[in-house]
């Protein structure tokens, strides 16, 4: 074995001394030097090392001036980012450029494989091939990349790959190609005259993998999306949403994020050929914070109030009663805040034109300020209430509040708030009072007892409070300000808590009692029960309200979470409300069955006669280089005559951020 070290010499002209800056090391069985040509011929077990890059071959020519290497036979090249197995290679170790024949290239970061008969390395991170295959799937039955030659690669069958010509690859960024076929197990499934694909996990422009599904109500669904990475801080997604029975939907999403602000805008449009109606939705959210100034925007609009019923796949969206939009801007001073607020509601159950809209409201809030033994705070608002039909008004509301607390073992807190409200009614009769004066007095006494035992502690917190608001003038209700009236009520509350090292048990009982005379003669209000049991594999929360006067439960809510393992959670919930005629059960499971299979399921059941309502099953299957997400959903129709069954499938190609035209 012969070893040769070749130095690259540069001169520091200021001192005219040579400096040895780079070294190329060659190990081989035989080294022949051709001084006139300035080259070395190396034969047998050749290992060439230069700045972290290693070339292994059986025969090569090394040019000492340019650091060009011409290698023949089986050639192995490896550096920190790349592994190349080739039939032959002509490389420049300084510029990391050259030409490779019969190449299998493996990019270590991201697990990317490229196969090409002839490939050019244009720079350290850029490659070009007249024809090539690209995938993130590991070779079949090959454990070491050095054993995977080009001859084996062209005969191999991959779970998926892209094959095209004029393939331009920028390592860590993207791949650009023409006349591309997407092949599954070597079967050509899709064709595109040109694609551009991101080959990292960062945001890059291109087509996203489409949603494919079918619905018994809407028919076949095909939803492709194009993602446009406008800049590092903003992007846009365009989408088509085709339903064979309903029509073609169009969607747009724009997002941005700045150091002091962020926002998202969504728009969806579809002309439903069955309902003969236009489905149109717009939503926009924005947050802006700059010093003491804060702005928040949340806009939601639908043209048809039935859009969520027909097209929303989330149960909470389909069953929401009101759609709210809000705009708020505020400026915080040292001890106070000035704000502007606008709110708009759309009734999704019926076209109610009498909902009061806040357009707008200006408010000023003074934070609690110490004045002697008291705390003083104040809130004032000027609001304009608009209705499409019905009573409109402007309102001025002022509420100063004093509070005071004292005591140690027994803490006593009390507060007195005075309220003055003035109205400017429009299109009303003269019987309405245009002002209202009120006050609210509250007092609370509470204490805490702690007893510590070995392994746990026992905490008891009893409290009693009283609230008084006198009867005031009857005025139309615009918001919560008018709804609080004529209250004289005491509340007795008792908290019992056990805290262990690995669990917590808590129970709270609260019983209200009306001091004032009531029309029905019942002074006892609804007794509420709140309970929680928190431990590592098991969590239970219960809330209930009991009417002693009618001797019946009015509300009962339960949530049970059981962690069967680190990868499996089971949830059970119950919702009962007598006034709202609700009695529902909900259960869900989320589990990872194996390293390839994952499953989650959700089910809602209406015990008031509706029977099985929403149910959803999600299955995920993962392979080394791809995954498929399958969602099966059953949605009840609101006319209770038939149900909608739908299935959606989304394929993930690992390592591919987006695919599409550049």
XYZ file of C-alpha atoms in Angstrom:
662
model
C 0.000 0.000 0.000
C 1.411 3.392 -1.101
C 0.360 6.720 0.434
C 0.691 10.094 -1.318
C -0.175 13.581 -0.036
C -0.572 16.404 -2.572
C -0.662 19.987 -1.283
C -2.368 22.923 -2.914
C -0.082 25.953 -2.557
C -1.215 29.569 -2.356
C 0.938 32.688 -1.855
C 0.470 35.526 0.579
C 1.835 38.200 -1.720
C 2.412 40.687 1.073
C 5.222 38.567 2.501
C 5.945 36.379 -0.554
C 5.788 33.192 1.519
C 4.003 30.070 0.261
C 1.151 28.763 2.445
C -0.050 25.143 2.353
C -3.821 25.418 2.662
C -5.273 22.199 1.218
C -4.162 18.562 1.130
C -5.308 15.614 -0.999
C -4.447 12.168 0.368
C -4.196 9.090 -1.868
C -3.861 5.500 -0.709
C -3.462 2.794 -3.387
C -1.620 -0.433 -4.164
C 0.252 1.296 -6.965
C 0.909 4.992 -7.728
C 2.571 6.155 -10.959
C 3.554 9.819 -11.400
C 3.532 11.440 -14.867
C 5.367 14.690 -14.188
C 4.984 16.174 -17.680
C 1.186 15.765 -17.619
C 1.022 16.691 -13.925
C -1.004 13.635 -13.031
C -0.944 10.423 -11.032
C -2.269 7.054 -12.063
C -3.424 5.076 -9.046
C -4.428 1.412 -9.188
C -5.827 -1.102 -6.689
C -7.882 -0.366 -3.552
C -7.784 3.356 -4.239
C -8.899 5.703 -1.455
C -8.798 9.452 -2.182
C -9.579 11.916 0.632
C -10.066 15.646 0.333
C -11.784 18.037 2.801
C -14.135 15.428 4.223
C -14.932 13.810 0.855
C -13.822 10.227 0.151
C -13.584 8.440 -3.219
C -13.086 4.678 -3.344
C -12.373 2.887 -6.624
C -9.959 0.434 -8.297
C -8.403 2.761 -10.866
C -8.186 6.549 -11.191
C -6.279 9.465 -12.654
C -5.563 12.375 -10.278
C -4.444 15.747 -11.678
C -2.309 17.488 -9.077
C -2.910 21.065 -10.228
C -6.664 21.089 -10.681
C -7.573 18.238 -8.293
C -9.563 16.567 -11.071
C -10.248 12.870 -10.497
C -11.207 10.464 -13.299
C -12.293 7.177 -11.740
C -13.201 3.952 -13.516
C -14.809 0.712 -12.426
C -16.996 0.746 -9.330
C -16.788 4.237 -7.835
C -17.930 5.152 -4.316
C -18.104 8.827 -3.347
C -19.148 10.008 0.120
C -19.212 13.278 2.030
C -21.251 14.570 4.973
C -24.416 15.028 2.864
C -24.184 12.663 -0.117
C -23.391 9.057 -0.999
C -22.791 8.102 -4.665
C -22.380 4.636 -6.150
C -21.378 4.891 -9.838
C -19.853 2.979 -12.742
C -17.443 5.831 -13.473
C -16.982 9.466 -12.483
C -15.121 12.575 -13.554
C -15.062 14.919 -10.557
C -13.294 18.061 -9.445
C -12.736 17.833 -5.711
C -12.244 21.573 -5.260
C -15.425 22.754 -6.975
C -17.335 19.518 -6.266
C -18.531 19.427 -9.867
C -18.262 16.851 -12.612
C -20.018 14.058 -14.476
C -21.144 10.661 -13.169
C -22.172 7.617 -15.219
C -24.442 4.838 -13.998
C -25.162 6.714 -10.788
C -27.120 5.895 -7.670
C -27.171 8.968 -5.424
C -28.363 8.912 -1.820
C -28.960 12.188 0.017
C -28.633 11.377 3.701
C -30.786 14.200 4.998
C -34.350 13.307 4.023
C -33.547 9.821 2.669
C -33.703 10.828 -1.026
C -32.598 8.431 -3.793
C -31.834 9.383 -7.434
C -30.985 6.927 -10.231
C -29.549 8.106 -13.573
C -27.439 6.658 -16.394
C -25.650 9.985 -16.844
C -25.726 12.773 -14.300
C -23.931 16.101 -14.013
C -22.965 17.685 -10.721
C -23.197 21.423 -11.393
C -22.246 22.569 -7.886
C -21.986 21.233 -4.369
C -25.790 21.078 -4.014
C -27.098 20.978 -7.617
C -27.440 18.047 -10.044
C -28.809 17.699 -13.572
C -29.758 14.556 -15.541
C -31.219 14.068 -19.004
C -33.257 11.208 -17.532
C -33.626 10.059 -13.920
C -35.804 8.446 -11.275
C -36.435 9.991 -7.863
C -37.893 8.499 -4.654
C -37.562 8.387 -0.868
C -38.239 4.626 -0.769
C -35.346 2.480 0.349
C -34.105 -0.198 -2.084
C -35.513 -3.708 -1.809
C -33.414 -6.166 0.220
C -30.416 -3.821 0.322
C -29.087 -2.835 3.744
C -25.991 -0.916 2.651
C -26.008 1.776 -0.041
C -22.544 0.750 -1.276
C -24.042 -2.560 -2.448
C -26.786 -0.833 -4.457
C -25.482 -0.343 -7.988
C -27.161 1.270 -10.973
C -27.775 -2.128 -12.604
C -29.714 -3.244 -9.527
C -31.577 0.068 -9.313
C -33.010 -0.076 -12.843
C -34.391 -3.564 -12.151
C -35.795 -2.734 -8.732
C -39.461 -1.985 -7.990
C -40.243 0.879 -5.610
C -43.445 1.648 -3.726
C -43.426 4.962 -5.585
C -41.112 7.067 -7.704
C -41.071 9.930 -10.202
C -39.470 9.334 -13.584
C -38.776 12.190 -15.989
C -36.300 13.945 -18.237
C -34.315 17.194 -17.886
C -34.297 16.597 -14.145
C -32.846 19.531 -12.196
C -32.220 18.882 -8.489
C -31.222 21.425 -5.852
C -30.224 19.526 -2.730
C -32.424 20.418 0.243
C -34.753 22.582 -1.858
C -36.527 21.216 -4.921
C -36.593 18.983 -7.983
C -37.707 20.249 -11.407
C -38.465 17.862 -14.286
C -40.307 17.461 -17.611
C -42.497 14.648 -19.020
C -42.881 13.107 -15.584
C -44.716 9.895 -14.720
C -45.701 9.069 -11.151
C -45.150 5.335 -10.811
C -46.499 2.982 -8.134
C -44.721 -0.381 -8.016
C -43.323 0.539 -11.454
C -46.827 1.064 -12.847
C -47.283 4.523 -14.472
C -50.245 5.990 -12.595
C -50.138 9.721 -13.419
C -48.459 11.890 -16.051
C -47.521 15.553 -16.023
C -45.691 17.496 -18.756
C -43.767 19.311 -16.022
C -43.540 19.173 -12.257
C -41.772 21.054 -9.535
C -41.502 19.310 -6.159
C -40.147 20.467 -2.819
C -37.762 17.912 -1.360
C -37.567 19.195 2.179
C -39.918 19.984 5.038
C -39.869 23.719 4.465
C -42.507 25.785 2.698
C -42.117 25.495 -1.079
C -44.455 26.226 -3.975
C -46.204 23.397 -5.796
C -49.253 21.162 -5.971
C -50.224 19.465 -2.722
C -51.436 15.886 -2.690
C -55.168 16.005 -3.574
C -58.070 14.840 -1.460
C -59.985 11.975 -3.070
C -63.299 10.682 -1.734
C -66.922 9.822 -2.267
C -70.167 10.879 -0.594
C -73.593 9.285 -0.942
C -75.105 12.774 -0.953
C -72.528 14.735 -2.975
C -70.946 12.036 -5.133
C -67.311 11.634 -6.097
C -64.990 14.241 -4.591
C -61.645 15.344 -6.005
C -59.889 18.311 -4.405
C -56.437 19.323 -5.712
C -54.582 22.277 -4.148
C -51.714 24.489 -5.266
C -49.479 26.011 -2.608
C -47.611 29.220 -3.428
C -44.786 30.180 -1.070
C -44.798 33.894 -1.852
C -42.098 34.687 0.671
C -40.738 33.432 3.968
C -43.526 35.230 5.850
C -46.498 34.780 3.508
C -48.131 32.084 1.360
C -51.299 31.362 -0.593
C -53.193 28.144 -1.370
C -55.568 27.774 -4.325
C -57.953 24.842 -4.432
C -60.640 23.160 -6.482
C -63.307 21.087 -4.742
C -65.196 18.950 -7.238
C -68.375 17.073 -6.244
C -69.862 15.010 -9.081
C -73.447 15.549 -7.812
C -73.140 19.149 -6.612
C -70.654 21.075 -8.716
C -67.204 22.636 -8.618
C -66.064 24.544 -5.565
C -63.218 27.049 -5.562
C -61.169 27.944 -2.494
C -58.465 30.437 -1.612
C -56.362 30.839 1.524
C -53.816 33.568 2.226
C -51.590 33.533 5.318
C -48.891 35.820 6.636
C -46.863 36.231 9.786
C -44.754 39.229 10.787
C -42.910 39.996 14.034
C -45.826 42.093 15.285
C -48.780 40.660 13.343
C -50.225 37.523 11.765
C -53.351 36.723 9.793
C -55.236 34.290 7.575
C -57.902 34.869 4.909
C -60.180 32.098 3.553
C -62.740 32.155 0.747
C -64.902 29.365 -0.697
C -67.446 29.429 -3.533
C -69.643 26.708 -5.022
C -72.813 26.842 -7.122
C -74.833 23.860 -5.834
C -76.715 22.411 -8.786
C -78.973 20.296 -6.531
C -80.003 23.036 -4.102
C -79.920 25.646 -6.886
C -78.149 27.940 -4.455
C -74.736 29.613 -4.243
C -72.588 28.526 -1.331
C -70.189 31.343 -0.472
C -68.040 31.686 2.623
C -65.465 34.273 3.693
C -63.432 34.289 6.889
C -60.498 36.430 7.987
C -58.485 36.541 11.194
C -55.764 39.014 12.081
C -53.789 39.889 15.192
C -51.597 42.969 15.493
C -49.522 43.953 18.521
C -47.249 46.962 18.501
C -46.179 48.376 21.827
C -49.311 49.403 23.727
C -51.571 49.027 20.676
C -53.429 45.778 20.002
C -55.810 44.888 17.171
C -57.849 41.728 16.668
C -60.073 40.916 13.679
C -62.276 37.829 13.282
C -64.634 38.072 10.286
C -67.019 35.217 9.347
C -69.649 35.376 6.614
C -71.810 32.841 4.771
C -74.316 33.650 2.060
C -76.537 30.666 2.877
C -77.339 29.844 6.515
C -77.457 26.143 5.551
C -73.869 26.007 4.303
C -72.439 24.540 7.509
C -75.226 21.949 7.641
C -74.511 20.813 4.091
C -70.728 21.109 3.813
C -69.108 21.235 7.272
C -67.506 17.970 8.368
C -66.959 19.064 11.986
C -69.933 18.432 14.264
C -69.457 21.650 16.260
C -69.532 23.735 13.072
C -72.682 22.097 11.736
C -74.576 22.557 15.014
C -73.546 26.093 15.925
C -76.436 28.519 16.345
C -74.765 31.876 15.776
C -71.891 32.906 13.519
C -70.016 35.795 15.103
C -67.681 38.405 13.633
C -65.640 40.753 15.807
C -63.250 43.643 15.313
C -61.405 45.086 18.288
C -58.641 47.653 18.566
C -57.267 48.905 21.851
C -54.529 51.040 23.352
C -53.210 50.375 26.845
C -52.067 53.233 29.040
C -50.188 52.885 32.333
C -53.315 52.043 34.337
C -56.159 52.037 31.825
C -57.248 50.922 28.372
C -59.163 52.533 25.515
C -60.796 50.255 22.949
C -63.034 50.173 19.883
C -65.259 47.115 19.381
C -67.566 45.943 16.615
C -69.625 42.713 16.674
C -71.953 41.135 14.134
C -73.988 37.914 14.416
C -75.659 35.714 11.805
C -78.394 33.368 13.002
C -77.743 29.999 11.320
C -81.040 28.449 12.441
C -83.395 31.068 11.107
C -83.143 34.401 9.327
C -83.563 36.522 12.443
C -83.286 40.186 11.473
C -83.787 41.440 15.043
C -80.426 40.394 16.455
C -78.810 43.588 17.792
C -75.467 44.236 16.087
C -72.796 46.285 17.864
C -71.668 48.747 15.181
C -69.533 49.999 16.915
C -68.759 50.408 20.636
C -66.125 52.661 22.206
C -65.012 51.805 25.722
C -62.647 52.975 28.413
C -61.575 50.804 31.355
C -59.655 52.000 34.397
C -57.718 49.200 36.074
C -58.153 48.649 39.837
C -56.429 51.557 41.590
C -55.784 51.800 45.313
C -57.481 54.728 47.031
C -56.862 54.484 50.760
C -58.217 51.087 51.957
C -60.321 50.686 48.789
C -59.733 49.586 45.216
C -61.411 51.706 42.554
C -62.090 50.673 38.955
C -64.374 52.003 36.254
C -65.741 51.014 32.860
C -67.608 53.217 30.428
C -68.910 52.501 26.922
C -70.696 54.291 24.111
C -72.391 51.781 21.797
C -74.473 51.841 18.658
C -76.939 48.949 18.238
C -78.246 48.257 14.761
C -80.979 45.864 13.629
C -82.176 45.142 10.106
C -85.685 45.419 11.507
C -86.807 46.397 14.967
C -85.608 48.843 17.577
C -82.280 50.614 17.101
C -80.487 52.642 19.727
C -77.347 54.337 20.939
C -76.335 53.694 24.552
C -74.010 55.325 27.069
C -73.069 53.176 30.041
C -70.934 54.191 33.041
C -70.097 51.873 35.935
C -67.627 52.884 38.697
C -66.838 50.204 41.280
C -65.340 50.250 44.792
C -64.065 47.090 46.493
C -62.486 46.266 49.838
C -61.082 43.083 51.432
C -59.902 42.243 54.940
C -59.297 39.282 57.238
C -56.857 36.383 57.449
C -58.453 33.147 58.683
C -61.760 34.373 57.288
C -61.404 36.642 54.274
C -64.173 39.165 53.695
C -64.480 40.833 50.278
C -67.150 43.292 49.278
C -67.775 45.596 46.348
C -70.234 48.291 45.348
C -70.794 49.194 41.688
C -72.989 52.095 40.567
C -74.382 52.088 37.047
C -75.875 54.837 34.914
C -77.241 53.908 31.464
C -78.701 56.374 28.962
C -80.402 55.406 25.669
C -81.223 57.195 22.446
C -83.938 54.975 20.949
C -84.930 55.210 17.306
C -88.347 54.365 15.773
C -89.820 53.497 19.206
C -92.916 54.377 21.156
C -92.809 56.989 23.923
C -93.448 54.464 26.709
C -89.817 53.317 26.894
C -87.637 54.976 29.501
C -84.465 56.391 27.998
C -82.350 55.948 31.118
C -81.755 53.498 33.937
C -79.931 53.815 37.258
C -78.771 50.765 39.134
C -76.289 49.413 41.638
C -74.732 46.054 42.427
C -73.519 45.128 45.890
C -71.620 41.885 46.537
C -70.061 40.498 49.699
C -68.216 37.210 50.161
C -66.745 35.424 53.167
C -64.443 32.443 52.656
C -61.879 30.438 54.554
C -59.484 27.555 54.031
C -58.627 24.597 56.249
C -55.671 22.330 55.483
C -54.822 19.065 57.202
C -51.712 17.185 56.126
C -51.429 13.411 56.444
C -48.765 10.961 55.398
C -49.005 10.751 51.593
C -51.754 13.328 51.044
C -53.368 16.552 52.251
C -57.021 17.420 52.839
C -58.282 20.918 51.944
C -61.711 22.340 52.804
C -62.814 25.742 51.460
C -66.255 26.944 52.587
C -67.600 30.259 51.256
C -70.793 32.277 51.274
C -71.587 35.270 49.113
C -74.485 37.623 48.615
C -75.412 39.752 45.595
C -77.977 42.522 45.440
C -79.244 44.393 42.349
C -82.499 46.363 42.775
C -85.375 46.289 40.329
C -84.918 48.857 37.580
C -86.770 50.291 34.637
C -87.720 47.737 31.991
C -85.744 48.400 28.818
C -85.166 46.342 25.653
C -82.317 43.843 25.890
C -79.342 44.639 23.658
C -76.655 42.627 25.499
C -75.767 41.374 28.981
C -75.982 44.912 30.436
C -79.805 44.895 30.350
C -80.193 41.241 31.338
C -78.960 41.675 34.934
C -81.857 43.033 37.005
C -83.702 42.536 40.298
C -81.407 40.106 42.120
C -81.156 39.411 45.846
C -79.442 36.061 46.215
C -77.085 34.259 48.562
C -74.795 31.385 47.498
C -73.310 28.824 49.841
C -70.334 26.925 48.400
C -68.255 24.086 49.811
C -65.031 22.734 48.258
C -63.602 19.430 49.473
C -60.215 18.486 48.005
C -57.824 15.567 48.528
C -54.352 15.994 47.030
C -52.139 12.912 46.767
C -48.696 12.613 45.193
C -50.132 10.913 42.095
C -53.792 11.967 42.023
C -56.285 14.635 42.982
C -59.925 14.346 44.061
C -62.078 17.486 44.232
C -65.789 18.102 44.860
C -67.585 21.448 44.986
C -71.247 22.015 45.968
C -72.960 25.371 45.451
C -76.503 26.204 46.571
C -78.139 29.560 45.723
C -81.012 30.954 47.779
C -83.227 33.858 46.730
C -83.820 36.450 49.482
C -86.423 38.413 47.548
C -89.993 37.289 47.011
C -90.351 35.144 43.922
C -93.423 34.601 41.781
C -93.404 30.807 41.981
C -92.630 30.723 45.706
C -89.449 28.682 45.230
C -86.452 30.357 46.808
C -83.928 27.579 46.319
C -82.056 27.869 43.044
C -80.342 25.060 41.159
C -77.740 23.318 43.281
C -74.608 22.698 41.221
C -72.191 19.824 41.707
C -68.665 19.840 40.280
C -66.382 16.867 40.688
C -62.988 15.843 39.360
C -60.786 12.809 39.742
C -57.362 13.314 38.198
C -54.727 10.623 38.099
C -52.240 9.358 35.534
C -54.274 6.806 33.546
C -57.746 8.035 34.492
C -59.471 11.450 34.439
C -63.126 12.059 35.347
C -64.952 15.393 35.334
C -68.608 15.796 36.285
C -70.892 18.837 36.356
C -74.553 18.712 37.348
C -77.413 20.981 38.384
C -80.285 19.719 40.589
C -83.647 21.388 41.170
C -84.828 20.663 44.728
C -88.147 22.343 44.043
C -89.034 20.020 41.154
C -86.890 17.170 42.511
C -85.179 16.560 39.218
C -81.803 16.904 37.514
C -81.689 19.843 35.112
C -78.205 19.377 33.618
C -75.608 16.620 33.753
C -72.253 16.693 31.964
C -69.593 13.977 32.200
C -66.172 13.533 30.640
C -64.081 10.420 31.228
C -60.587 10.026 29.751
C -58.836 6.685 30.107
C -55.220 6.314 28.991
C -54.959 2.606 28.283
C -51.328 3.061 27.254
C -48.968 5.777 26.069
C -50.415 5.394 22.580
C -54.097 4.700 23.342
C -56.693 7.083 24.806
C -60.387 6.341 25.313
C -62.861 9.207 25.900
C -66.481 9.010 27.001
C -68.814 11.967 27.457
C -72.449 12.641 28.309
C -74.453 15.839 27.778
C -77.906 16.303 29.319
C -79.940 19.514 29.489
C -83.644 19.440 30.275
C -84.378 23.021 29.151
C -82.559 22.597 25.836
C -83.937 19.093 25.278
C -80.440 17.633 24.883
C -79.418 14.125 25.896
C -76.338 12.956 24.002
C -73.502 10.477 24.423
C -70.079 10.871 22.876
C -67.225 8.401 22.737
C -63.890 8.374 20.961
C -60.716 6.340 20.781
C -57.287 7.320 19.524
C -54.631 4.645 19.279
C -51.437 3.611 17.531
C -51.858 -0.115 16.942
C -48.405 -0.841 15.527
C -45.548 1.146 14.068
C -47.537 1.160 10.804
C -51.204 1.284 11.823
C -53.015 4.109 13.611
C -56.736 4.446 14.301
C -59.141 6.995 15.739
C -62.924 6.890 15.959
C -65.618 9.310 17.165
C -69.300 8.630 17.737
C -72.265 10.786 18.835
C -75.579 9.282 19.958
C -78.803 11.236 20.587
C -80.810 9.555 23.353
C -83.769 11.916 22.778
C -84.861 9.933 19.734
C -82.358 11.034 17.103
C -80.341 7.848 17.495
C -76.864 7.610 16.031
C -75.744 11.046 14.854
C -72.224 11.923 13.753
C -69.665 9.147 13.563
C -66.198 9.115 12.080
C -63.457 6.530 11.615
C -59.908 7.532 10.696
C -57.318 4.969 9.710
C -53.688 5.708 8.979
C -51.286 3.221 7.408
C -47.599 4.116 7.250
C -44.795 2.602 5.226
C -41.161 3.656 5.149
C -41.668 6.215 2.358
C -45.433 6.818 2.216
C -48.614 6.881 4.260
C -52.325 6.892 3.541
C -55.001 8.584 5.653
C -58.513 7.207 5.255
C -61.527 8.955 6.797
C -65.025 7.423 6.813
C -67.825 9.692 8.061
C -71.540 9.290 8.670
C -73.481 12.546 8.946
C -77.220 12.752 9.685
C -79.393 14.761 7.369
C -81.327 17.469 9.135
C -84.619 16.284 7.674
C -83.942 12.877 9.313
C -84.906 11.079 6.099
C -81.505 9.879 5.000
C -77.890 10.049 6.050
C -74.736 11.039 4.228
C -71.874 8.541 4.109
C -68.559 9.839 2.858
C -65.034 8.549 2.478
C -61.890 10.647 2.018
C -58.371 9.477 1.221
C -55.134 11.425 1.391
C -51.772 9.957 0.367
C -48.559 11.314 1.900
C -45.278 10.841 0.070
C -42.622 11.209 2.720
C -40.006 13.786 1.906
C -42.246 15.567 -0.609
C -43.522 18.900 0.658
C -45.530 19.777 -2.445
C -45.753 18.721 -6.080
C -46.685 20.797 -9.080
C -45.828 23.302 -11.759
C -43.210 25.859 -10.966
